[in-house]
Coordinates of C-alpha atoms in Angstrom, one line a residue:
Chain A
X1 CA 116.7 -201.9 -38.2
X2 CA 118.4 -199.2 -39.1
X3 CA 117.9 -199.6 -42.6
X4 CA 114.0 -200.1 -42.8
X5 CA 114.2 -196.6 -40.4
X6 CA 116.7 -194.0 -42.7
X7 CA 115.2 -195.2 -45.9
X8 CA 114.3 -192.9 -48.6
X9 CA 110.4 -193.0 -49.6
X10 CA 110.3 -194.1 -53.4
X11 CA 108.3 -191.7 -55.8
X12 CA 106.2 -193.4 -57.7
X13 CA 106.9 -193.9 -60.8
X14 CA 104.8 -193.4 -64.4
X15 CA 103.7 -196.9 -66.5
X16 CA 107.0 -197.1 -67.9
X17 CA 108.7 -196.8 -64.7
X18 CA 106.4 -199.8 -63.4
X19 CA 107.1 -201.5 -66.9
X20 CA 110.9 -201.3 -66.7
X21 CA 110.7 -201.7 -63.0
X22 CA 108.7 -205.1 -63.2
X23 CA 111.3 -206.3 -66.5
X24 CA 114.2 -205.2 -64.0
X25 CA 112.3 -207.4 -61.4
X26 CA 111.8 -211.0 -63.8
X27 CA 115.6 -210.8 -65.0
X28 CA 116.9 -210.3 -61.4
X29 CA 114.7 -213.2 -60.2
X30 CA 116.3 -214.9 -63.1
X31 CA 119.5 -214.2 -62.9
X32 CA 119.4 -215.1 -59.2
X33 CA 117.8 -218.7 -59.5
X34 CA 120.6 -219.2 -62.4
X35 CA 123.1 -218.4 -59.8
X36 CA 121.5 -220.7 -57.0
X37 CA 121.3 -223.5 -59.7
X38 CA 125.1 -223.3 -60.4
X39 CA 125.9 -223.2 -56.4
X40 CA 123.5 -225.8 -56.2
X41 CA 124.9 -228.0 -59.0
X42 CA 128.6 -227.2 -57.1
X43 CA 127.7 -228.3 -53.9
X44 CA 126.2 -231.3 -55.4
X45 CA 129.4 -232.6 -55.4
X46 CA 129.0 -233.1 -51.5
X47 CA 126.0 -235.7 -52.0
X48 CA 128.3 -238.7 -50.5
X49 CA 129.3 -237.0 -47.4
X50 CA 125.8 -235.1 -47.1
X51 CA 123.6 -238.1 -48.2
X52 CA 121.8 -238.2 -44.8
X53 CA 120.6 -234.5 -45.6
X54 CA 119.2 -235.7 -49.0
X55 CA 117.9 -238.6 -48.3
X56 CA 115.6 -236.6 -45.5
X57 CA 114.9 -234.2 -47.9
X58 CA 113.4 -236.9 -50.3
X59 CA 110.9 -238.8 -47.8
X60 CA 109.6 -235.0 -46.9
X61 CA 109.3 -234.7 -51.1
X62 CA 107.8 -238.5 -51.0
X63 CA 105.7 -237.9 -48.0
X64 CA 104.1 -234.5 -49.5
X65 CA 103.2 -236.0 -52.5
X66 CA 102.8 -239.4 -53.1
X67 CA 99.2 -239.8 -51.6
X68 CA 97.8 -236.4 -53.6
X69 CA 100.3 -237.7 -56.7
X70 CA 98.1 -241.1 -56.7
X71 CA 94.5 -239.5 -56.2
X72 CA 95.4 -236.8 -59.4
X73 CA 96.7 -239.7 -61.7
X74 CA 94.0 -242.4 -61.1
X75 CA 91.3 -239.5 -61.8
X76 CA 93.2 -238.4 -64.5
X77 CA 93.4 -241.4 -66.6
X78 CA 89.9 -242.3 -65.6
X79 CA 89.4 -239.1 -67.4
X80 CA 91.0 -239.3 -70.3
X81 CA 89.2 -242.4 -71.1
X82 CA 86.1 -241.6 -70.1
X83 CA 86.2 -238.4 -73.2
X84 CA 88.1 -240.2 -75.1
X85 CA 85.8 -243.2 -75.4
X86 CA 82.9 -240.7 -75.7
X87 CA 84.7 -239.2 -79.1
X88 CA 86.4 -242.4 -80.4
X89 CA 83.2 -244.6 -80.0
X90 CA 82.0 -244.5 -83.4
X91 CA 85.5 -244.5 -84.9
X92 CA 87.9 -246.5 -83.0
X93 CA 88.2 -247.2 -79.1
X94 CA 91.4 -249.3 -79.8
X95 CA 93.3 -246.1 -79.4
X96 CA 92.5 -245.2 -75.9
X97 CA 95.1 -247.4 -74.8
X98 CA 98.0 -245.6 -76.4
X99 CA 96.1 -242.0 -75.9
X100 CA 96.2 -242.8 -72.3
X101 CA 100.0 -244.8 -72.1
X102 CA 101.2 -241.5 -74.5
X103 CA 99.4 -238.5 -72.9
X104 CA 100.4 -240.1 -69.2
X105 CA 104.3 -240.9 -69.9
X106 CA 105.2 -237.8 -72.6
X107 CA 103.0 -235.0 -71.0
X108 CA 100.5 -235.5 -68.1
X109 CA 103.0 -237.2 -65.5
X110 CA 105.5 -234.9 -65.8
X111 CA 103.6 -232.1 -65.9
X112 CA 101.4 -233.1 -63.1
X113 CA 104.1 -234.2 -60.8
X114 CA 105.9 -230.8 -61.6
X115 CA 102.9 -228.8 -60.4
X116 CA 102.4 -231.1 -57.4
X117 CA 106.2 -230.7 -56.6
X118 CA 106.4 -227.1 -56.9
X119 CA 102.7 -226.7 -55.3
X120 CA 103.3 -228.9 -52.1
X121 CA 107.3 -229.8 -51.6
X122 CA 108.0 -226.7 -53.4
X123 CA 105.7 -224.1 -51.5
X124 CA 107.2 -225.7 -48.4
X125 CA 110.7 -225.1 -49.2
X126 CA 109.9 -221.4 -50.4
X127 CA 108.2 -220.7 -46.9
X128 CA 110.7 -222.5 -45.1
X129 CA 113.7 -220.6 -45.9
X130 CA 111.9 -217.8 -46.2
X131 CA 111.5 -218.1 -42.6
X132 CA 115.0 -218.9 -42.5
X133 CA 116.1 -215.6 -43.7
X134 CA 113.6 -213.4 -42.5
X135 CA 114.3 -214.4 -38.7
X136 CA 118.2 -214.3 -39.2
X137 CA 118.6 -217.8 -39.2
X138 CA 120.5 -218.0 -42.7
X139 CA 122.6 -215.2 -41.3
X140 CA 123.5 -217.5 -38.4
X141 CA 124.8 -220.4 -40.8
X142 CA 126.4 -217.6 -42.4
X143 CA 128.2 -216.5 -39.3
X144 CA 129.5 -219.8 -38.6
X145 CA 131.0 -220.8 -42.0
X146 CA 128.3 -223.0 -43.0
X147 CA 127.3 -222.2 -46.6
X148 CA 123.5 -221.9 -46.9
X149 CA 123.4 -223.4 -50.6
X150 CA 125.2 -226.6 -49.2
X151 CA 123.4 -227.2 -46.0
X152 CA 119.8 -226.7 -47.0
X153 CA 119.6 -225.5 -51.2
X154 CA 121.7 -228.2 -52.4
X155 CA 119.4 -231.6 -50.3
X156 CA 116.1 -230.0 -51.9
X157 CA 117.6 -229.2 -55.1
X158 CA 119.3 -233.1 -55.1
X159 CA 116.2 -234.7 -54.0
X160 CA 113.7 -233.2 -56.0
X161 CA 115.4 -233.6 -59.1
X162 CA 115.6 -237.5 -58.2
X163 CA 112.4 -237.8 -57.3
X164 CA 110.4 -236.4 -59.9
X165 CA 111.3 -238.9 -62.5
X166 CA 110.6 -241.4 -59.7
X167 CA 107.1 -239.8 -59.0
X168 CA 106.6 -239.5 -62.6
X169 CA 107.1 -243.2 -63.2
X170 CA 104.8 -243.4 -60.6
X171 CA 102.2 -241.5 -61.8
X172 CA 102.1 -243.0 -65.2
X173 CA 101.6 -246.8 -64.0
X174 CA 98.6 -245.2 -61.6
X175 CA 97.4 -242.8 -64.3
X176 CA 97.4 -246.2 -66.9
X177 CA 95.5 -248.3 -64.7
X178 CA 93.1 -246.1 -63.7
X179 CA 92.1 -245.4 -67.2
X180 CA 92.1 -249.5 -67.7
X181 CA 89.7 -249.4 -64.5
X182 CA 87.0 -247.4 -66.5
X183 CA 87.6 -249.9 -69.6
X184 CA 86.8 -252.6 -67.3
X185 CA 84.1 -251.7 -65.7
X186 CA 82.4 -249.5 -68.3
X187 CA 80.0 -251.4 -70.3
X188 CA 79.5 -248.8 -73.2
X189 CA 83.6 -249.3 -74.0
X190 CA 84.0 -252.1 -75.9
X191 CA 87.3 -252.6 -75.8
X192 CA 89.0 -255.8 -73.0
X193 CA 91.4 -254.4 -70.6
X194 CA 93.9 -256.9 -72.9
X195 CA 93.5 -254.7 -75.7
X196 CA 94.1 -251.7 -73.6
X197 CA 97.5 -252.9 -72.9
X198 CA 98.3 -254.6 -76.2
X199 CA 97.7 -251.5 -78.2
X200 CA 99.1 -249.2 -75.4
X201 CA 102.7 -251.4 -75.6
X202 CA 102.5 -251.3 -79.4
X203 CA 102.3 -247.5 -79.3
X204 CA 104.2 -246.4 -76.1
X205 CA 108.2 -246.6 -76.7
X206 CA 111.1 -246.4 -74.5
X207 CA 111.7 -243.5 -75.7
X208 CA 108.6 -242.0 -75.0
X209 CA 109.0 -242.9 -71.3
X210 CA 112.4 -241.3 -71.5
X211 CA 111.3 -237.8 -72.7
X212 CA 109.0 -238.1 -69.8
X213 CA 111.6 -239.0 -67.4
X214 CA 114.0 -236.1 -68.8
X215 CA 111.2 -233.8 -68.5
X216 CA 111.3 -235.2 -64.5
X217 CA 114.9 -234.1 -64.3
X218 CA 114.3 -230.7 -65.4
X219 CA 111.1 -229.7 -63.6
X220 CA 112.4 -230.9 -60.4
X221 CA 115.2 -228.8 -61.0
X222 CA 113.0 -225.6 -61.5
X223 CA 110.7 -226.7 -59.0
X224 CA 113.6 -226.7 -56.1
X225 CA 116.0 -223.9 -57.4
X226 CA 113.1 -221.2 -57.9
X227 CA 111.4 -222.0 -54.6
X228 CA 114.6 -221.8 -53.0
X229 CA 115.5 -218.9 -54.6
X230 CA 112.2 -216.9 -53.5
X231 CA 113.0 -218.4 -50.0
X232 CA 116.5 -217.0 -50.0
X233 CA 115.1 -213.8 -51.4
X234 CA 112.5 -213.4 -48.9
X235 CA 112.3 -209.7 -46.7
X236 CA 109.8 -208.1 -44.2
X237 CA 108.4 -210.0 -41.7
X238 CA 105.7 -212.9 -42.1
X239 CA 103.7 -210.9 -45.2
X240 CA 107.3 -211.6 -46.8
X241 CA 107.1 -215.1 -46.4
X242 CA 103.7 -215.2 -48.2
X243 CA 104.5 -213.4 -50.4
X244 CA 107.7 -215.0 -51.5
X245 CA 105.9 -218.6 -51.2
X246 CA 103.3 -217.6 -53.6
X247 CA 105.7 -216.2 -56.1
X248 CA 107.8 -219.2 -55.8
X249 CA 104.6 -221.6 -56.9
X250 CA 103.4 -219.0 -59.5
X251 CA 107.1 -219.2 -61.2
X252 CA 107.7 -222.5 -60.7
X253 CA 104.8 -223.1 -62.9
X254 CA 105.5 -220.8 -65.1
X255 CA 109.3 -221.9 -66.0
X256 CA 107.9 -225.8 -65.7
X257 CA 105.5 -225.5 -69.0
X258 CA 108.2 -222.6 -70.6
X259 CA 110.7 -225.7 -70.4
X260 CA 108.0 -228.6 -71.3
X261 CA 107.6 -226.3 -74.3
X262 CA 111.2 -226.1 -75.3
X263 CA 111.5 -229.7 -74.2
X264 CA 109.1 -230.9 -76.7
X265 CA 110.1 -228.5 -79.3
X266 CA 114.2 -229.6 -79.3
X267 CA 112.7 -233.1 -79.7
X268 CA 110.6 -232.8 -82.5
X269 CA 113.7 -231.0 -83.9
X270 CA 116.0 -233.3 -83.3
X271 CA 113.2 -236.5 -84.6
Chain B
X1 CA 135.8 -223.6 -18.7
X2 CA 138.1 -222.3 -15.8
X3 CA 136.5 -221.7 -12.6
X4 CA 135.5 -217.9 -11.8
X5 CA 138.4 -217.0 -9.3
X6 CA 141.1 -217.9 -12.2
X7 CA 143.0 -215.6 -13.8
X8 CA 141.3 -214.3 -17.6
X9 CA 142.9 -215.9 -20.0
X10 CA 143.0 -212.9 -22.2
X11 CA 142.8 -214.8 -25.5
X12 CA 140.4 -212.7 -26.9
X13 CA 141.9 -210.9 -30.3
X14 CA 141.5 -207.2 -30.6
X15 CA 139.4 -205.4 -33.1
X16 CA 139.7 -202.1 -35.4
X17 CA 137.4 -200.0 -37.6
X18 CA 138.5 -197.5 -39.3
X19 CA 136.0 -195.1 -41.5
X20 CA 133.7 -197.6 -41.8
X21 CA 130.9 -196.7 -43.5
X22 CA 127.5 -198.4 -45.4
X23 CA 124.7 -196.8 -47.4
X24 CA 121.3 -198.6 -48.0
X25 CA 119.5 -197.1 -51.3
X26 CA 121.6 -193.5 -50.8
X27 CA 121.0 -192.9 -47.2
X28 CA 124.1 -193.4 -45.2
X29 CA 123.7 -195.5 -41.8
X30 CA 127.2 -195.8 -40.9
X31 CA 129.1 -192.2 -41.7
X32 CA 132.7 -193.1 -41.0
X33 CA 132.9 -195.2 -38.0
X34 CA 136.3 -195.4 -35.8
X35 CA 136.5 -198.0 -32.7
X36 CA 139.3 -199.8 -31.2
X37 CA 138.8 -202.7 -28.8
X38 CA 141.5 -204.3 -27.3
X39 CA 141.8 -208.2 -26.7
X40 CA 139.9 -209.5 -23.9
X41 CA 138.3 -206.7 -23.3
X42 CA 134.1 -206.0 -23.3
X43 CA 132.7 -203.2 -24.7
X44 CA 129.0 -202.1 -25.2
X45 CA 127.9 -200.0 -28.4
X46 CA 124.7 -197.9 -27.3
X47 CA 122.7 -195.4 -29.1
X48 CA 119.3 -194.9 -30.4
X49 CA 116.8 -197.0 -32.5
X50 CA 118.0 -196.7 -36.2
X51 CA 121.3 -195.4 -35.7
X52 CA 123.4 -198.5 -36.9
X53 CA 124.2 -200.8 -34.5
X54 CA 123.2 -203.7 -35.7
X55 CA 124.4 -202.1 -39.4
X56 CA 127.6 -202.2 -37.6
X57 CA 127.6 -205.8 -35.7
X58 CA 127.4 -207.2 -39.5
X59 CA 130.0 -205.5 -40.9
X60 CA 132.3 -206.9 -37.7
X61 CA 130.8 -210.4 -38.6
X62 CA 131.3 -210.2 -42.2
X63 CA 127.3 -210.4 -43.3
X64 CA 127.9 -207.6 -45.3
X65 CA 130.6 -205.5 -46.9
X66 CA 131.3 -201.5 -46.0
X67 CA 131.2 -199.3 -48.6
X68 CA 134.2 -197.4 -47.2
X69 CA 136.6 -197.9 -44.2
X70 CA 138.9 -200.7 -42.9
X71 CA 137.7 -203.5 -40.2
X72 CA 141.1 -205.4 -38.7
X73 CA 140.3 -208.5 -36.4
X74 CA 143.4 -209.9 -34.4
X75 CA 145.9 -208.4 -37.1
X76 CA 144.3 -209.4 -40.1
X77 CA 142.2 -207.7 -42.5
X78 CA 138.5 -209.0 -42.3
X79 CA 138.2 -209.9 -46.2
X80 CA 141.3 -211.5 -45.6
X81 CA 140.4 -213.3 -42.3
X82 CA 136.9 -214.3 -44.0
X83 CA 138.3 -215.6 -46.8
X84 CA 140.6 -218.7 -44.7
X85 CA 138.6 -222.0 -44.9
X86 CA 136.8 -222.5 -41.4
X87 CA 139.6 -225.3 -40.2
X88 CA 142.0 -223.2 -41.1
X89 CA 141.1 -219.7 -39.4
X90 CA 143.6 -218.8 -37.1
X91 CA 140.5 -217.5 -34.5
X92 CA 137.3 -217.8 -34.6
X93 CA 134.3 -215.1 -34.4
X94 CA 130.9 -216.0 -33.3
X95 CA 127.7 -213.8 -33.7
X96 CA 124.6 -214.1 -31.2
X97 CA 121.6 -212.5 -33.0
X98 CA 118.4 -210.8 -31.4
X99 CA 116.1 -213.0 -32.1
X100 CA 118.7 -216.0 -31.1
X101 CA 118.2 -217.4 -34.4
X102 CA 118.3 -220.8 -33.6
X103 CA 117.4 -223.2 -36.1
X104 CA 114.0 -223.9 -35.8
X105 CA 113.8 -227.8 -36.8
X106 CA 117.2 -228.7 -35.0
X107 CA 117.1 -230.0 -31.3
X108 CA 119.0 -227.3 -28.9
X109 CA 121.9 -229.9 -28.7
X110 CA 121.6 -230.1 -32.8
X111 CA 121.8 -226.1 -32.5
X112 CA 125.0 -225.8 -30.4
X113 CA 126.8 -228.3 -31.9
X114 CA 126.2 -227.5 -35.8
X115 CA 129.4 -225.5 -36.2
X116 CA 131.3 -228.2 -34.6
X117 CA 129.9 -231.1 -36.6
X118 CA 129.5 -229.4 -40.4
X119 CA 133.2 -228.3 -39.7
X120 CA 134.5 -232.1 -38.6
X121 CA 137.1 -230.9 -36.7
X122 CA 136.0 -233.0 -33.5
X123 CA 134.9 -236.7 -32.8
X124 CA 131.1 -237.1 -32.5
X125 CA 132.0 -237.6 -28.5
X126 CA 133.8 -234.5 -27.9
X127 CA 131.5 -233.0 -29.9
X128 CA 128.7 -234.6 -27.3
X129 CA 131.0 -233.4 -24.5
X130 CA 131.4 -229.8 -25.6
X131 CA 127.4 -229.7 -26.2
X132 CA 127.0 -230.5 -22.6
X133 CA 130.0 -228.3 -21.0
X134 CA 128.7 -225.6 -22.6
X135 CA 124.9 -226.1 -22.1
X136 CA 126.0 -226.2 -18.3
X137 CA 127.6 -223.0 -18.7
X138 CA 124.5 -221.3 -19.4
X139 CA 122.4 -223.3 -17.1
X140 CA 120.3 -225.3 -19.4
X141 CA 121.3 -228.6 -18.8
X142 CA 118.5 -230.8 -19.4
X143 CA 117.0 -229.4 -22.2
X144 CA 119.6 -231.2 -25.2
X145 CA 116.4 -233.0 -27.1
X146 CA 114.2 -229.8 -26.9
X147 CA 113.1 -228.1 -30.0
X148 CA 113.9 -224.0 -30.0
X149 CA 110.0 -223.7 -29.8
X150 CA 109.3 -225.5 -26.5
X151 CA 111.7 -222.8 -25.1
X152 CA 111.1 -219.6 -23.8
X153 CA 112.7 -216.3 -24.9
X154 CA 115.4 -216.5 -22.3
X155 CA 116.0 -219.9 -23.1
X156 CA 116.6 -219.3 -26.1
X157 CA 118.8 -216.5 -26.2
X158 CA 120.9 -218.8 -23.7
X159 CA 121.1 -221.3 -26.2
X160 CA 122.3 -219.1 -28.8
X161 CA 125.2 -217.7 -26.5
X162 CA 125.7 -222.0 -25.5
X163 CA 126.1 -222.1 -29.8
X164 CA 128.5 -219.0 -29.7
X165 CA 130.8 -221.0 -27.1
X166 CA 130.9 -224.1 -28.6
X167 CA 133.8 -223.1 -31.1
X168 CA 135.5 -220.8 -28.2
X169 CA 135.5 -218.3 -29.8
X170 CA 138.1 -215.6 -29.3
X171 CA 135.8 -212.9 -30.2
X172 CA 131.5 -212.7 -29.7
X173 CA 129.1 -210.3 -31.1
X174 CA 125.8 -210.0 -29.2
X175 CA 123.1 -207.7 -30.8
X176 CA 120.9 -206.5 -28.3
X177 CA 121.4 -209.6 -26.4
X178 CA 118.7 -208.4 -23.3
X179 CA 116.1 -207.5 -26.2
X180 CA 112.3 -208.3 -24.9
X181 CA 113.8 -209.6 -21.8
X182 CA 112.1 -209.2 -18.3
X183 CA 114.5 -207.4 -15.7
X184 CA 115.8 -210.5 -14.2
X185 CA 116.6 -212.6 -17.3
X186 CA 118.3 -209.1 -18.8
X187 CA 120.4 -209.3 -15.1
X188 CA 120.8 -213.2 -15.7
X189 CA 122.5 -213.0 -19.3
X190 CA 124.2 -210.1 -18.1
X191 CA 126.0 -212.5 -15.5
X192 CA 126.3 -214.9 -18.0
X193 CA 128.0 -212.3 -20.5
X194 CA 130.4 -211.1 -17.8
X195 CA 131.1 -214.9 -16.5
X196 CA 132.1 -215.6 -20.2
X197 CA 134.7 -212.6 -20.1
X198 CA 136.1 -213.7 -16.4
X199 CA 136.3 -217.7 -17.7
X200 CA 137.1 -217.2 -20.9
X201 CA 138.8 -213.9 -21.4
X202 CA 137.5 -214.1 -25.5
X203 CA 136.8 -210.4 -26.8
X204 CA 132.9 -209.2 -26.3
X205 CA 131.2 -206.6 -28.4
X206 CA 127.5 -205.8 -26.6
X207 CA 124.9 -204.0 -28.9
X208 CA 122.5 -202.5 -26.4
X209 CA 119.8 -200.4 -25.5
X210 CA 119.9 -201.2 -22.0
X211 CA 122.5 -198.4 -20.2
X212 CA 122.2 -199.9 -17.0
X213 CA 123.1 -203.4 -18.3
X214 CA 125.8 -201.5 -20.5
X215 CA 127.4 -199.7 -17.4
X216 CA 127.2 -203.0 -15.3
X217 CA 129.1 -205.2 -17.4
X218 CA 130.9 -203.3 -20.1
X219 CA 134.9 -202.4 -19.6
X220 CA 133.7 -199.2 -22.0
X221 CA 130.8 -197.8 -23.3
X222 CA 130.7 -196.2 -27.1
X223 CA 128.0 -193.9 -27.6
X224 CA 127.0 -194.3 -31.6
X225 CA 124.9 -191.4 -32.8
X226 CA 123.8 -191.1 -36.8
X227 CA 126.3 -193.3 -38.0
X228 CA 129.0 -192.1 -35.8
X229 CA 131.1 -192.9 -32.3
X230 CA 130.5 -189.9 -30.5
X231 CA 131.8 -191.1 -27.2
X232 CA 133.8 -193.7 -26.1
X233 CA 134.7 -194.4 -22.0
X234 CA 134.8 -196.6 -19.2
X235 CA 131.5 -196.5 -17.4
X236 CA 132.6 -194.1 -15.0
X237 CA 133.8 -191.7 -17.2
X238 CA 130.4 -192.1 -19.1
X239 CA 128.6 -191.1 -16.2
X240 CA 130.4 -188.0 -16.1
X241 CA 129.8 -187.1 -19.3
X242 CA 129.0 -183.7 -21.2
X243 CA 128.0 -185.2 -24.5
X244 CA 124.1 -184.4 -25.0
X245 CA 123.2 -187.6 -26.3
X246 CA 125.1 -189.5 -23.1
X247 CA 123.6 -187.5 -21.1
X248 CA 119.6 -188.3 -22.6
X249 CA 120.4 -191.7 -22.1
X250 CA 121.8 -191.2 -18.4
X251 CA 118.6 -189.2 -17.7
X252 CA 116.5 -192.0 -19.5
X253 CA 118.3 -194.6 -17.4
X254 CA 118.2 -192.8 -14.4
X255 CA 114.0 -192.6 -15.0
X256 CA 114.1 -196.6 -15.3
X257 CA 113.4 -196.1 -18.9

């Protein structure tokens, strides 16, 4: 196009220039995924006549992760047993129940889920409308007054910020019992799968399943509106669309444990 | 769809640009554009690689914003016109892109019928009805539950013009419509471009390369050069013309370029 033919070849600019350049860069980025997440939250309000849209948009979410989801959370809390034991065996292996039940529901799942979200479902979406919008199909929409953020932001953003807390749910009961697999079946942890559980159910509140789950909202927020955004975002051919699907994984990640901190920060405040 | 020996119905709207211009990063594609084209009729906007003619295609369409310059569709200012809810604009304007820009994961019957069914203006049978009308327009019956992939290029740029006439649309924008087309599925959409102004009589704006396809079809032929008209004639006229840049293109044409 025209454009891509007339325009000006950039200097290049000193470390400063780079510097401000690249701080210009993270605040557009910013500022455009806070935009998307307000037309996204708008066009939410379309979910009832749309539901067909979402409800697709969920079984892809489901389908990408579930099976991966599983595998990471049974290993996982085989894990975390397995070192835990080997530091808590001369002191006390009572606690592995509630060190796997807290560590799963208040900071593994929802982290875990997040990354796979934005990783698989999230990667996907980035590529996809990249795609989109690099081959003039987001123009198309465009051209016949169907708004972009309604038809295809607002079912990813909607489903993954349901699903998450679903998957994270998910992940914890897996993650739980594969930890009480390795109490049952390792004989140097002397601790019954009963005890596991008791202690896990005297430590683990409703509450702390909550922060997880609120943690779930949030995440699959970030890990729908910045992939999206990078999608929408996306120029220059095919190398544009890698390049916009890695970006959209490496931010997601980034904004995920940013908010998990902040998450966890307001609620020790507010305890 | 009237059959070919009827009367146009004329109910394209007419279009105006005045000044128009666009700048990408200082350097300035479109440098004060003037055009006129009246209702029904089909013109063809040639000129070289990188002189604006797409640039100026999504200004018509509303994609983007000129910097300077006033666009009039059918009477009405175009921010105006763009800003009237879809059910409630008074005409409608329809945009077929190079690449046909179908939707890769809808069906071709999903394609053609998406304006139709996001704006809920029809029943799901009329709907069905106007997916098939038009598909036989372009030839492609038979191919409703195809994905965009399974089809080839001409296919698929016949799809995108079946999309275009789903809404009848008073007035259609075709960038470089013939693009990476052999010479008989450039002459086929060609026919199909010029059946849609005989049946249909909606308003046709052609961004080419192709002269010969231009001169074949086109009621007039506007020559854009760096960002400006700099010739605007019936094909006839064009032929006899003293403008150096007409008369590349002539020569070009003439060498089956």
């Amino acid at each position: 196009m025209a454009v891509e033919a007339i325009g000006r070849v950039p200097r290049r600019p000193g470390p400063i220039g780079r510097l401000g350049a690249g701080l210009l860069d993270v605040l557009q980025v910013l500022g455009e995924a806070a935009s998307l997440f307000t037309a996204a939250v708008r066009a939410s309000a379309f979910v009832p006549v749309d539901r067909q849209r979402v409800v697709v948009q969920m079984v892809r979410v489901g389908t990408d992760t579930l099976s991966i989801g599983a595998l990471l959370s049974v290993f996982v809390g085989m894990v975390l047993v397995v070192q835990a034991a080997d530091q808590l065996r001369e002191v006390n292996e009572s606690v592995l129940g509630p060190i796997v039940g807290l560590a799963m529901t208040k900071e593994l799942g929802p982290v875990m889920m997040a990354f796979l979200l934005a990783g698989r479902a999230g990667s996907a979406m980035a590529a996809e409308l990249g795609s989109m919008t690099v081959y003039d199909e987001i123009n198309a929409l465009r051209t016949m007054d169907i708004d972009p953020v309604r038809f295809l932001v607002m079912p990813r953003f909607v489903a993954a910020t349901l699903a998450l807390p679903l998957l994270i749910l998910y992940s914890d009961f897996i993650g739980v019992w594969g930890g009480a697999l390795v109490v049952a079946i390792d004989p140097a942890i002397k601790l019954t799968t009963n005890e596991y559980f008791a202690r896990m159910l005297e430590w683990v509140h409703f509450s702390d399943v909550v922060i997880g789950l609120v943690k779930g909202l949030m995440f699959g927020m970030i890990a729908s509106v910045v992939p999206c955004t990078f999608g929408l975002r996306t120029r220059g051919g095919t190398e544009g669309i890698a390049t916009a699907t890695t970006s959209a994984v490496v931010w997601s990640f980034i904004l995920i444990l940013v908010f998990d901190f902040l998450i966890v920060r307001g609620s020790f405040a507010v305890n | 769809m009237t059959s070919g020996s009827q009367q146009p119905k004329r109910r394209g709207v007419a279009l105006d640009l005045r000044g128009v211009r666009r700048s990408y990063g200082g350097a300035e594609v479109l440098r004060g554009v003037d055009l006129s084209v009246n209702a029904g009729e089909l013109l063809a906007i040639v000129g070289q690689s990188g002189t604006g003619k797409s640039v100026l295609l999504r200004q018509i369409i509303g994609l983007e914003r000129p910097d300077a310059g006033r666009i009039t569709v059918g009477g009405l200012e175009l921010p105006r016109y763009l800003a009237i809810p879809p059910e409630e604009k008074p005409f409608r304007i329809a945009m077929v892109f190079q690449n046909a820009a179908l939707l890769a994961s809808l069906t071709v019957a999903e394609n053609v019928g998406l304006r139709l069914r996001e704006h809920r203006r029809h029943r799901p049978d009329e709907i069905e009805a106007i997916i098939h009308r038009v598909l036989a327009d372009v030839e492609l019956e038979g191919t409703e539950a195809k994905l965009p992939s399974e089809l080839s290029g001409g296919m698929r740029k016949r799809v995108a013009i079946a999309r275009a006439l789903a809404v009848d649309p008073e007035l259609i924008l075709y960038d470089e419509p013939t693009a990476d087309l052999d010479p008989i599925l450039t002459q086929q959409i060609g026919e199909l471009i010029g059946r849609i102004r005989t049946n249909r009589g909606s308003t046709q704006i052609i961004v080419t390369h192709n002269l010969p396809l231009a001169r074949a079809i086109a009621d007039r032929i506007a020559v854009l050069d760096q960002g400006r008209i700099v010739e605007c004639s019936t094909p006839a006229e064009l032929a006899a013309s003293r403008q150096p840049l007409t008369r590349e293109f002539l020569r070009a044409a003439a060498l089956g370029v």
